[in-house]
mmCIF file of C-alpha atoms in Angstrom:
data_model
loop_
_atom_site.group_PDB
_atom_site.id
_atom_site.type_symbol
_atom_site.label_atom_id
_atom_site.label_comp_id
_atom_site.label_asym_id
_atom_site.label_seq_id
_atom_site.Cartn_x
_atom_site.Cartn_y
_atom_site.Cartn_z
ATOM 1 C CA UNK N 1 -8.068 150.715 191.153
ATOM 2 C CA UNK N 2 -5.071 148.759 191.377
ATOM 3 C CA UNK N 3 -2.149 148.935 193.929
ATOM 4 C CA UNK N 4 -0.291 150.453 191.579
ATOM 5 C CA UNK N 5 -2.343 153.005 190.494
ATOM 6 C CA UNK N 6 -3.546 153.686 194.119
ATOM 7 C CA UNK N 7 0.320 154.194 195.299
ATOM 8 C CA UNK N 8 0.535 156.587 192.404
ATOM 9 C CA UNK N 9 -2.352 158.634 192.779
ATOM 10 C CA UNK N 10 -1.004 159.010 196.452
ATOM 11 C CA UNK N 11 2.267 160.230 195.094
ATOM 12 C CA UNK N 12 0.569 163.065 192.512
ATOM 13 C CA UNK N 13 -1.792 164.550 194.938
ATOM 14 C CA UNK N 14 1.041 164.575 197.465
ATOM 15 C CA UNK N 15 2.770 167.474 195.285
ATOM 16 C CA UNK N 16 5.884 166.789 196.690
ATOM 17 C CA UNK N 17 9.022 167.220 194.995
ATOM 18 C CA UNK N 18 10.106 163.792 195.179
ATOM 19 C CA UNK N 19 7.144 162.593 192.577
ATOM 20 C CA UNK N 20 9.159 164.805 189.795
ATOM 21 C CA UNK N 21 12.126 162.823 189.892
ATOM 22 C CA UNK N 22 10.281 159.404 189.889
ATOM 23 C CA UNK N 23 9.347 159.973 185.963
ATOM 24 C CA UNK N 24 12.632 159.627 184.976
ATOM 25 C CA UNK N 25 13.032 155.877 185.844
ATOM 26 C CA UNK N 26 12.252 152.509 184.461
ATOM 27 C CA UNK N 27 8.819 151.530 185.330
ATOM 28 C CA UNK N 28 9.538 148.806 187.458
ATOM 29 C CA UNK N 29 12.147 150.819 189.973
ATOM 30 C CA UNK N 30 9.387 154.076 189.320
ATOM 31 C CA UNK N 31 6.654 151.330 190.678
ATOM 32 C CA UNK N 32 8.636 150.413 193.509
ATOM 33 C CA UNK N 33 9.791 154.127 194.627
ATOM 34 C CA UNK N 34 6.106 155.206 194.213
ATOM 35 C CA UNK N 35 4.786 152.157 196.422
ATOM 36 C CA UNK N 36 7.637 153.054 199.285
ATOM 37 C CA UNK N 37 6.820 156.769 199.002
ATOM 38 C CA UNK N 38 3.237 155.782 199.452
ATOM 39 C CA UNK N 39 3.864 153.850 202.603
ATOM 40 C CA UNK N 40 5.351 156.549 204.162
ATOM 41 C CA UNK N 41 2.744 159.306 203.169
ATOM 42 C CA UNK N 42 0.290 156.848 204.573
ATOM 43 C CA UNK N 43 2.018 156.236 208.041
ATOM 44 C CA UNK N 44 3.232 160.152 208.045
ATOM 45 C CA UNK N 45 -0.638 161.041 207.114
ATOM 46 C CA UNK N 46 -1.560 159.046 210.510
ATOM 47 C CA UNK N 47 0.290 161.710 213.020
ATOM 48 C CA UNK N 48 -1.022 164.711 210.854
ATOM 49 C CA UNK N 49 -4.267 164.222 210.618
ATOM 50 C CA UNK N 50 -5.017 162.881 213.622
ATOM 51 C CA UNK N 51 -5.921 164.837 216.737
ATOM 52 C CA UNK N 52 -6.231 161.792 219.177
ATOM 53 C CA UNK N 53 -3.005 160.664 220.074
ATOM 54 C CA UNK N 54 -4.325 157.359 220.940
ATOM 55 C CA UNK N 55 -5.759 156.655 217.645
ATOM 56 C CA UNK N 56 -2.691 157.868 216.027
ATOM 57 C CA UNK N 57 -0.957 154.951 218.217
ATOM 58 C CA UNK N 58 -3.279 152.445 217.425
ATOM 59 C CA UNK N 59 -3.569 153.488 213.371
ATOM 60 C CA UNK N 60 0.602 152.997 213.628
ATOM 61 C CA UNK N 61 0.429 149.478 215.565
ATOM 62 C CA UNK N 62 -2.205 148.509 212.506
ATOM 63 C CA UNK N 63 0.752 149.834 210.390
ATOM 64 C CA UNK N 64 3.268 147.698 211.619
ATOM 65 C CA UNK N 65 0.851 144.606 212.122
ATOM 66 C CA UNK N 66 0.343 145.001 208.219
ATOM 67 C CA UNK N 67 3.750 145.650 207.293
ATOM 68 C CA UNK N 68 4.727 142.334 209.399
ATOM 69 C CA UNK N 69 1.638 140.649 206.916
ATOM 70 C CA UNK N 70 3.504 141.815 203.855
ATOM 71 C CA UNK N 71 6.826 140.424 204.913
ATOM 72 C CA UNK N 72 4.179 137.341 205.510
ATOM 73 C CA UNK N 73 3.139 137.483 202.053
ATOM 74 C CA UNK N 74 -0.168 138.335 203.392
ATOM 75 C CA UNK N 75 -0.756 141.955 202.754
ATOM 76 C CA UNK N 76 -4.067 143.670 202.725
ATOM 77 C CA UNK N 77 -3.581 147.123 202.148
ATOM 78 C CA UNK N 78 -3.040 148.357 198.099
ATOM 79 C CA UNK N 79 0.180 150.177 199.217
ATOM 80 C CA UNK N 80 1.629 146.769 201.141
ATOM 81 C CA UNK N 81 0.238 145.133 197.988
ATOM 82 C CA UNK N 82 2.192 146.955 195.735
ATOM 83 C CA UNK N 83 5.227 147.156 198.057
ATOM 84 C CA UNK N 84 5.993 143.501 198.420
ATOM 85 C CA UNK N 85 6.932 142.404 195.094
ATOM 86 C CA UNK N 86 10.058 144.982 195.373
ATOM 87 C CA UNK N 87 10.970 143.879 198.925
ATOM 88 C CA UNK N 88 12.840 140.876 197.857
ATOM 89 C CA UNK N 89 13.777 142.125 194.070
ATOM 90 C CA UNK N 90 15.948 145.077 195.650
ATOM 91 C CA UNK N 91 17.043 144.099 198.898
ATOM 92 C CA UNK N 92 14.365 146.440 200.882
ATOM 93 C CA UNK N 93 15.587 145.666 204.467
ATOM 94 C CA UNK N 94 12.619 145.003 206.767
ATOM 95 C CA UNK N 95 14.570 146.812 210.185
ATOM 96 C CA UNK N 96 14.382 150.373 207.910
ATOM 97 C CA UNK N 97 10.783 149.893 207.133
ATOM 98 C CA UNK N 98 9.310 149.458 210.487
ATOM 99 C CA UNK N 99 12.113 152.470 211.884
ATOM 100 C CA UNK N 100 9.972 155.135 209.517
ATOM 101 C CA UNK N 101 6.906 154.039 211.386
ATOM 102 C CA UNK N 102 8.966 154.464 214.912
ATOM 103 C CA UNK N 103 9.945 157.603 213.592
ATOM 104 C CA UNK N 104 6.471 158.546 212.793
ATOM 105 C CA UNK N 105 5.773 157.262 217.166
ATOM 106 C CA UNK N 106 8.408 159.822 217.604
ATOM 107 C CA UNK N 107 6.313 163.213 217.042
ATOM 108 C CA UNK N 108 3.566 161.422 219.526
ATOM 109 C CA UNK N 109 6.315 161.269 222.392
ATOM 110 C CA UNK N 110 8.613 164.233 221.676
ATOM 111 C CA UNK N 111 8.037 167.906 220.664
ATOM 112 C CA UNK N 112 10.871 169.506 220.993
ATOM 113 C CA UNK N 113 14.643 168.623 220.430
ATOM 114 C CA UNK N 114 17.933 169.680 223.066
ATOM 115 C CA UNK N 115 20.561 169.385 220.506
ATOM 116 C CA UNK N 116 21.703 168.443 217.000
ATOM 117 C CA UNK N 117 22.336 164.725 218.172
ATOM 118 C CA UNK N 118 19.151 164.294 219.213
ATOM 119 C CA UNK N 119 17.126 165.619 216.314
ATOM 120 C CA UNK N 120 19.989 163.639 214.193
ATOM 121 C CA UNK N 121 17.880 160.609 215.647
ATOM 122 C CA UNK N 122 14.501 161.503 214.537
ATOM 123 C CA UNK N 123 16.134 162.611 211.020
ATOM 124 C CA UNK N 124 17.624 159.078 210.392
ATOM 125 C CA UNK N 125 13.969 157.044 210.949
ATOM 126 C CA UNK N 126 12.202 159.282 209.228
ATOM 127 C CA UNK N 127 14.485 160.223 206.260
ATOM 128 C CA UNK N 128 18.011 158.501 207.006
ATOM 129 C CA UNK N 129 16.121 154.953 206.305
ATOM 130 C CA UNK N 130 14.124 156.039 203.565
ATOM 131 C CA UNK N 131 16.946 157.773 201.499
ATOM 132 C CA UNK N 132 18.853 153.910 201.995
ATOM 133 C CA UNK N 133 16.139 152.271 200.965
ATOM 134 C CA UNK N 134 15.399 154.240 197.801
ATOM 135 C CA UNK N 135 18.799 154.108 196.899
ATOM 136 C CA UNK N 136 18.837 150.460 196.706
ATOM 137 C CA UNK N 137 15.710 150.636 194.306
ATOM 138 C CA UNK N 138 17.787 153.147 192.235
ATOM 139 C CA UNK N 139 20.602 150.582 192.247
ATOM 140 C CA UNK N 140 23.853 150.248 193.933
ATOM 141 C CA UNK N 141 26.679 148.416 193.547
ATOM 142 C CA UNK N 142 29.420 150.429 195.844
ATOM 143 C CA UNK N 143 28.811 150.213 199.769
ATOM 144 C CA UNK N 144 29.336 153.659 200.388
ATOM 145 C CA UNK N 145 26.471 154.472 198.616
ATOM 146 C CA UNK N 146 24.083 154.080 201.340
ATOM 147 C CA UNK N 147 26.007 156.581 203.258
ATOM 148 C CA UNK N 148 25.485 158.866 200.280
ATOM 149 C CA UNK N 149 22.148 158.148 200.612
ATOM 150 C CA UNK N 150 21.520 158.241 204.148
ATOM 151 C CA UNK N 151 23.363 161.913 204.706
ATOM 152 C CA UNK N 152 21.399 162.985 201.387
ATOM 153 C CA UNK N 153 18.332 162.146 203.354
ATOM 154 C CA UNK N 154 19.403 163.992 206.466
ATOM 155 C CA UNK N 155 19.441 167.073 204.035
ATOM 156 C CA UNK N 156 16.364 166.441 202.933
ATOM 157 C CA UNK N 157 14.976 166.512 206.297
ATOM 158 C CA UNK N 158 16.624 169.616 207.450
ATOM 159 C CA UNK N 159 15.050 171.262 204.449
ATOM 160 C CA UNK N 160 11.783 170.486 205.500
ATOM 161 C CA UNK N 161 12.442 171.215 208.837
ATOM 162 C CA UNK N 162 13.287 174.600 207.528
ATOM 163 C CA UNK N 163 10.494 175.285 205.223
ATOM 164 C CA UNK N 164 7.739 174.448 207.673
ATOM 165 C CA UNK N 165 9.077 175.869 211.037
ATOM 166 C CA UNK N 166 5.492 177.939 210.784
ATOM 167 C CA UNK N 167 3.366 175.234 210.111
ATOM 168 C CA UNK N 168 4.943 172.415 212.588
ATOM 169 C CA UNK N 169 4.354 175.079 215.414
ATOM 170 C CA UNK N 170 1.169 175.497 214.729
ATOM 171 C CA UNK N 171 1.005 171.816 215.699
ATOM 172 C CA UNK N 172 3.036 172.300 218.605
ATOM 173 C CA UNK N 173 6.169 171.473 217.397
ATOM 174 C CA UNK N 174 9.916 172.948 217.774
ATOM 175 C CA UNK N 175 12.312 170.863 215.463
ATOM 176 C CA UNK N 176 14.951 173.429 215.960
ATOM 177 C CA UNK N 177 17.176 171.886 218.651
ATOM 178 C CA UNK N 178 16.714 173.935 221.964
ATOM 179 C CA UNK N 179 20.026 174.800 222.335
ATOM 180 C CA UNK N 180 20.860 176.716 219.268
ATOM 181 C CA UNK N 181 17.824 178.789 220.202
ATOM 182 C CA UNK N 182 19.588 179.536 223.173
ATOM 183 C CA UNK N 183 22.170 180.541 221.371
ATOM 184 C CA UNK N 184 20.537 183.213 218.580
ATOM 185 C CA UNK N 185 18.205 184.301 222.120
ATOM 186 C CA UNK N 186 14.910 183.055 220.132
ATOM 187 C CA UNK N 187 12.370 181.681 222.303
ATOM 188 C CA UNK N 188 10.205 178.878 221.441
ATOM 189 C CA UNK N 189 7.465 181.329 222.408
ATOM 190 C CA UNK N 190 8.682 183.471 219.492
ATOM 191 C CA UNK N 191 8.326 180.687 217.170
ATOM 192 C CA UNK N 192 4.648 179.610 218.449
ATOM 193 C CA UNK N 193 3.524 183.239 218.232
ATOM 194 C CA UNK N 194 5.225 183.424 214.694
ATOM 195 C CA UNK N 195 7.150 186.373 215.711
ATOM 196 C CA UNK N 196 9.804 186.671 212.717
ATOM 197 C CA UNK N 197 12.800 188.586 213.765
ATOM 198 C CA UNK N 198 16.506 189.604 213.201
ATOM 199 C CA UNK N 199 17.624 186.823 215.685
ATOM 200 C CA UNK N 200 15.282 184.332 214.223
ATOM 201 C CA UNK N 201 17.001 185.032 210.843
ATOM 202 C CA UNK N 202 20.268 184.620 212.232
ATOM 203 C CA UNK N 203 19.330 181.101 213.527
ATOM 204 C CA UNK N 204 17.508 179.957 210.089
ATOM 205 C CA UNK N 205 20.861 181.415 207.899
ATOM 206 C CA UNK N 206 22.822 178.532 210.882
ATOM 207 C CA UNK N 207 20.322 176.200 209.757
ATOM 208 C CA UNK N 208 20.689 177.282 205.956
ATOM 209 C CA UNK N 209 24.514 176.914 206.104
ATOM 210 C CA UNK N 210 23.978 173.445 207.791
ATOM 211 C CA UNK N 211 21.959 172.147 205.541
ATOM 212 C CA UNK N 212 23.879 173.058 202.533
ATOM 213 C CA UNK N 213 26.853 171.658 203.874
ATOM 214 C CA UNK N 214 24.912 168.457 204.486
ATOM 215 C CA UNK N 215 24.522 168.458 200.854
ATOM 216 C CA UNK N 216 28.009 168.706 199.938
ATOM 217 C CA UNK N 217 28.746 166.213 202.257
ATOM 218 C CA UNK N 218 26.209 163.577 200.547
ATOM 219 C CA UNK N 219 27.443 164.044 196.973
ATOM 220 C CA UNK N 220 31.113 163.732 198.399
ATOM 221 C CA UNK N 221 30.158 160.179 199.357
ATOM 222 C CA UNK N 222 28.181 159.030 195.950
ATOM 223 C CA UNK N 223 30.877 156.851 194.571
ATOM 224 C CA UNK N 224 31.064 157.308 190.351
ATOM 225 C CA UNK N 225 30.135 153.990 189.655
ATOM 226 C CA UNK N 226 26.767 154.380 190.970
ATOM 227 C CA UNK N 227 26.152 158.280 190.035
ATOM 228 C CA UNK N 228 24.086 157.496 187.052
ATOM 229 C CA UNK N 229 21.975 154.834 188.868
ATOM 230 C CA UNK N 230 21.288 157.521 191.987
ATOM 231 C CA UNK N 231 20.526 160.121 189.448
ATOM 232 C CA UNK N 232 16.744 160.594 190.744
ATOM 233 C CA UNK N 233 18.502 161.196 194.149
ATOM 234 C CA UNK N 234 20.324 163.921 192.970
ATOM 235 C CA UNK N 235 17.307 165.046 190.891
ATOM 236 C CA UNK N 236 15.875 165.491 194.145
ATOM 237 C CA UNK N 237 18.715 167.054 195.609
ATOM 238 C CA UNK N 238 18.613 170.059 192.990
ATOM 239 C CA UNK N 239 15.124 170.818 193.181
ATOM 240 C CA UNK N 240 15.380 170.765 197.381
ATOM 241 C CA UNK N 241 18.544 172.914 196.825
ATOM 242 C CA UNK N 242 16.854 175.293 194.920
ATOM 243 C CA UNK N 243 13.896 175.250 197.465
ATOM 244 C CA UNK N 244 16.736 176.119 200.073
ATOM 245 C CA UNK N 245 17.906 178.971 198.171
ATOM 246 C CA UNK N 246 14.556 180.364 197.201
ATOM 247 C CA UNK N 247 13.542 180.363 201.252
ATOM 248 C CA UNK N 248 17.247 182.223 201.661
ATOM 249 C CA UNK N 249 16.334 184.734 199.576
ATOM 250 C CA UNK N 250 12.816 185.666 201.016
ATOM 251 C CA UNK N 251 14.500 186.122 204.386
ATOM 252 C CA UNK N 252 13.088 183.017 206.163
ATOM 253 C CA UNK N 253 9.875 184.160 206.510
ATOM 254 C CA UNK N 254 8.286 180.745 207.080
ATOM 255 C CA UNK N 255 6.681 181.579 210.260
ATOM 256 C CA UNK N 256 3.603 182.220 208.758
ATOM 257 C CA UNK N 257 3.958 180.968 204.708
ATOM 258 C CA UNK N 258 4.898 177.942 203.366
ATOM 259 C CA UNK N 259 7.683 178.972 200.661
ATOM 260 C CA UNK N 260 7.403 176.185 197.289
ATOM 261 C CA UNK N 261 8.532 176.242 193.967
ATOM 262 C CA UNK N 262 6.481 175.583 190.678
ATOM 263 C CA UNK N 263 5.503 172.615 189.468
ATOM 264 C CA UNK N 264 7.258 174.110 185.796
ATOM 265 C CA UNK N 265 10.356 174.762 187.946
ATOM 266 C CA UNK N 266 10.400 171.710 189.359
ATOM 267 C CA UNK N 267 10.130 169.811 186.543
ATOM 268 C CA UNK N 268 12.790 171.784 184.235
ATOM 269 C CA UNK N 269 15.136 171.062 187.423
ATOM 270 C CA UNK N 270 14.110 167.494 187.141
ATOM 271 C CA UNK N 271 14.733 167.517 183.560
ATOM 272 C CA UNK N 272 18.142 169.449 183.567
ATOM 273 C CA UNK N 273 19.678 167.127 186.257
ATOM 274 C CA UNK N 274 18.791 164.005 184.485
ATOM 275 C CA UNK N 275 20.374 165.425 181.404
ATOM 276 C CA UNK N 276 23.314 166.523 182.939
ATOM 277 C CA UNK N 277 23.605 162.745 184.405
#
């Protein structure tokens, strides 16, 4: 198996919504997205399947002793393999690819979030950096489309954080800043014990409204010029939108489900975005 192929058999067993809008590129950009979204299924994959946090820490320090190889032109890993030839062709900025493996760190050393700002933090390594980076493979030419980019991944990340409130607690972990559960009076025991509630919708329809906004806020910043070249971004964008929506509309029960859309759906989103351009 090639690097190649192995980054893109990571991608299609992921399921994730992101490997829809990769189709619609050119094969070298789809090759580059694919080897980036590899490396950070791989480093992600570290912290969930691992039940040791010490040899979660010690899998990410091998993570960013390879990634250093790589910049070295001495990888040894098929998704550093495949990464490197894109590195230099698109500008891939070293600093962002070692913060997604700090972000990664983060979820050993913190479970639980006071505020927005804070959780703002962990959003930018772990999605801020990638949306950046993937926008330069799409292409830019206006510098205001990494902002574009880097608030579209923030609303990215609050989707997640959204969908799988059920599943990260069952890990031990409260995304939803502290204080705004303060604030709709639901207790992180409520969360951990999956009790779903009229105050716990009330917080998720804050979170709903915050995300959205997020998204407006992203395509506000996507500059003309470059709107065709982001156009897997915002192919992403309208199938996470319509994940939003769909979660809305069952009443936030995520305690205990994880809400998805179908592969079909997906992929006639995918296809009516691109067309629209």
């Amino acid at each position: 198996m090639s690097p190649d192929e192995y980054c893109q058999q990571k991608a299609a067993q992921s399921g994730s919504s992101f490997y829809y809008s990769f189709l619609f590129l050119p094969t070298e950009r789809r090759h580059a997205i694919t080897a980036l979204y590899a490396f950070c299924r791989e480093v992600d994959d570290v912290v969930d399947e691992s039940t040791d946090d010490m040899v979660a820490r010690s899998k990410l320090g091998w993570w960013r002793k390879e990634l250093q190889a790589m910049l070295d032109q001495q990888p040894t890993h098929p998704v550093t393999k495949a990464l490197l030839p894109h590195v230099a062709t698109y500008q891939l900025d070293s600093k962002h690819l070692f913060a997604i493996i700090d972000g990664m760190e983060m979820d050993l050393n913190q479970t639980r979030y006071l505020d927005f700002a804070g959780l703002q933090t962990y959003c930018w390594h772990v999605a801020g950096v990638v949306g950046v980076l993937s926008a330069s493979i799409f292409g830019i030419t206006h510098p205001q489309t990494k902002e574009f980019a880097e608030k579209l991944g923030l609303a990215f990340q609050m989707t997640n954080i959204i969908r799988d409130v059920g599943e990260d607690a069952r890990k031990g972990r409260i995304y939803l800043p502290v204080n705004e559960l303060q604030e709709f009076k639901v207790t992180a025991a409520d969360i951990l014990n999956a009790r779903h509630s009229v105050q716990f919708e009330a917080l998720m329809q804050f979170q709903y409204e915050r995300a959205q906004k997020l998204y407006d806020e992203a395509f506000a910043l996507l500059p003309a010029q470059d709107r065709k070249a982001q156009r897997t971004g915002l192919i992403m964008a309208a199938i996470y939108r319509a994940l939003l929506v769909e979660i809305q509309r069952d009443g936030f029960h995520v305690l205990t489900q994880r809400i998805s859309l179908t592969p079909i759906r997906k992929l006639w989103l995918a296809w009516k975005t691109y067309i629209r351009g």
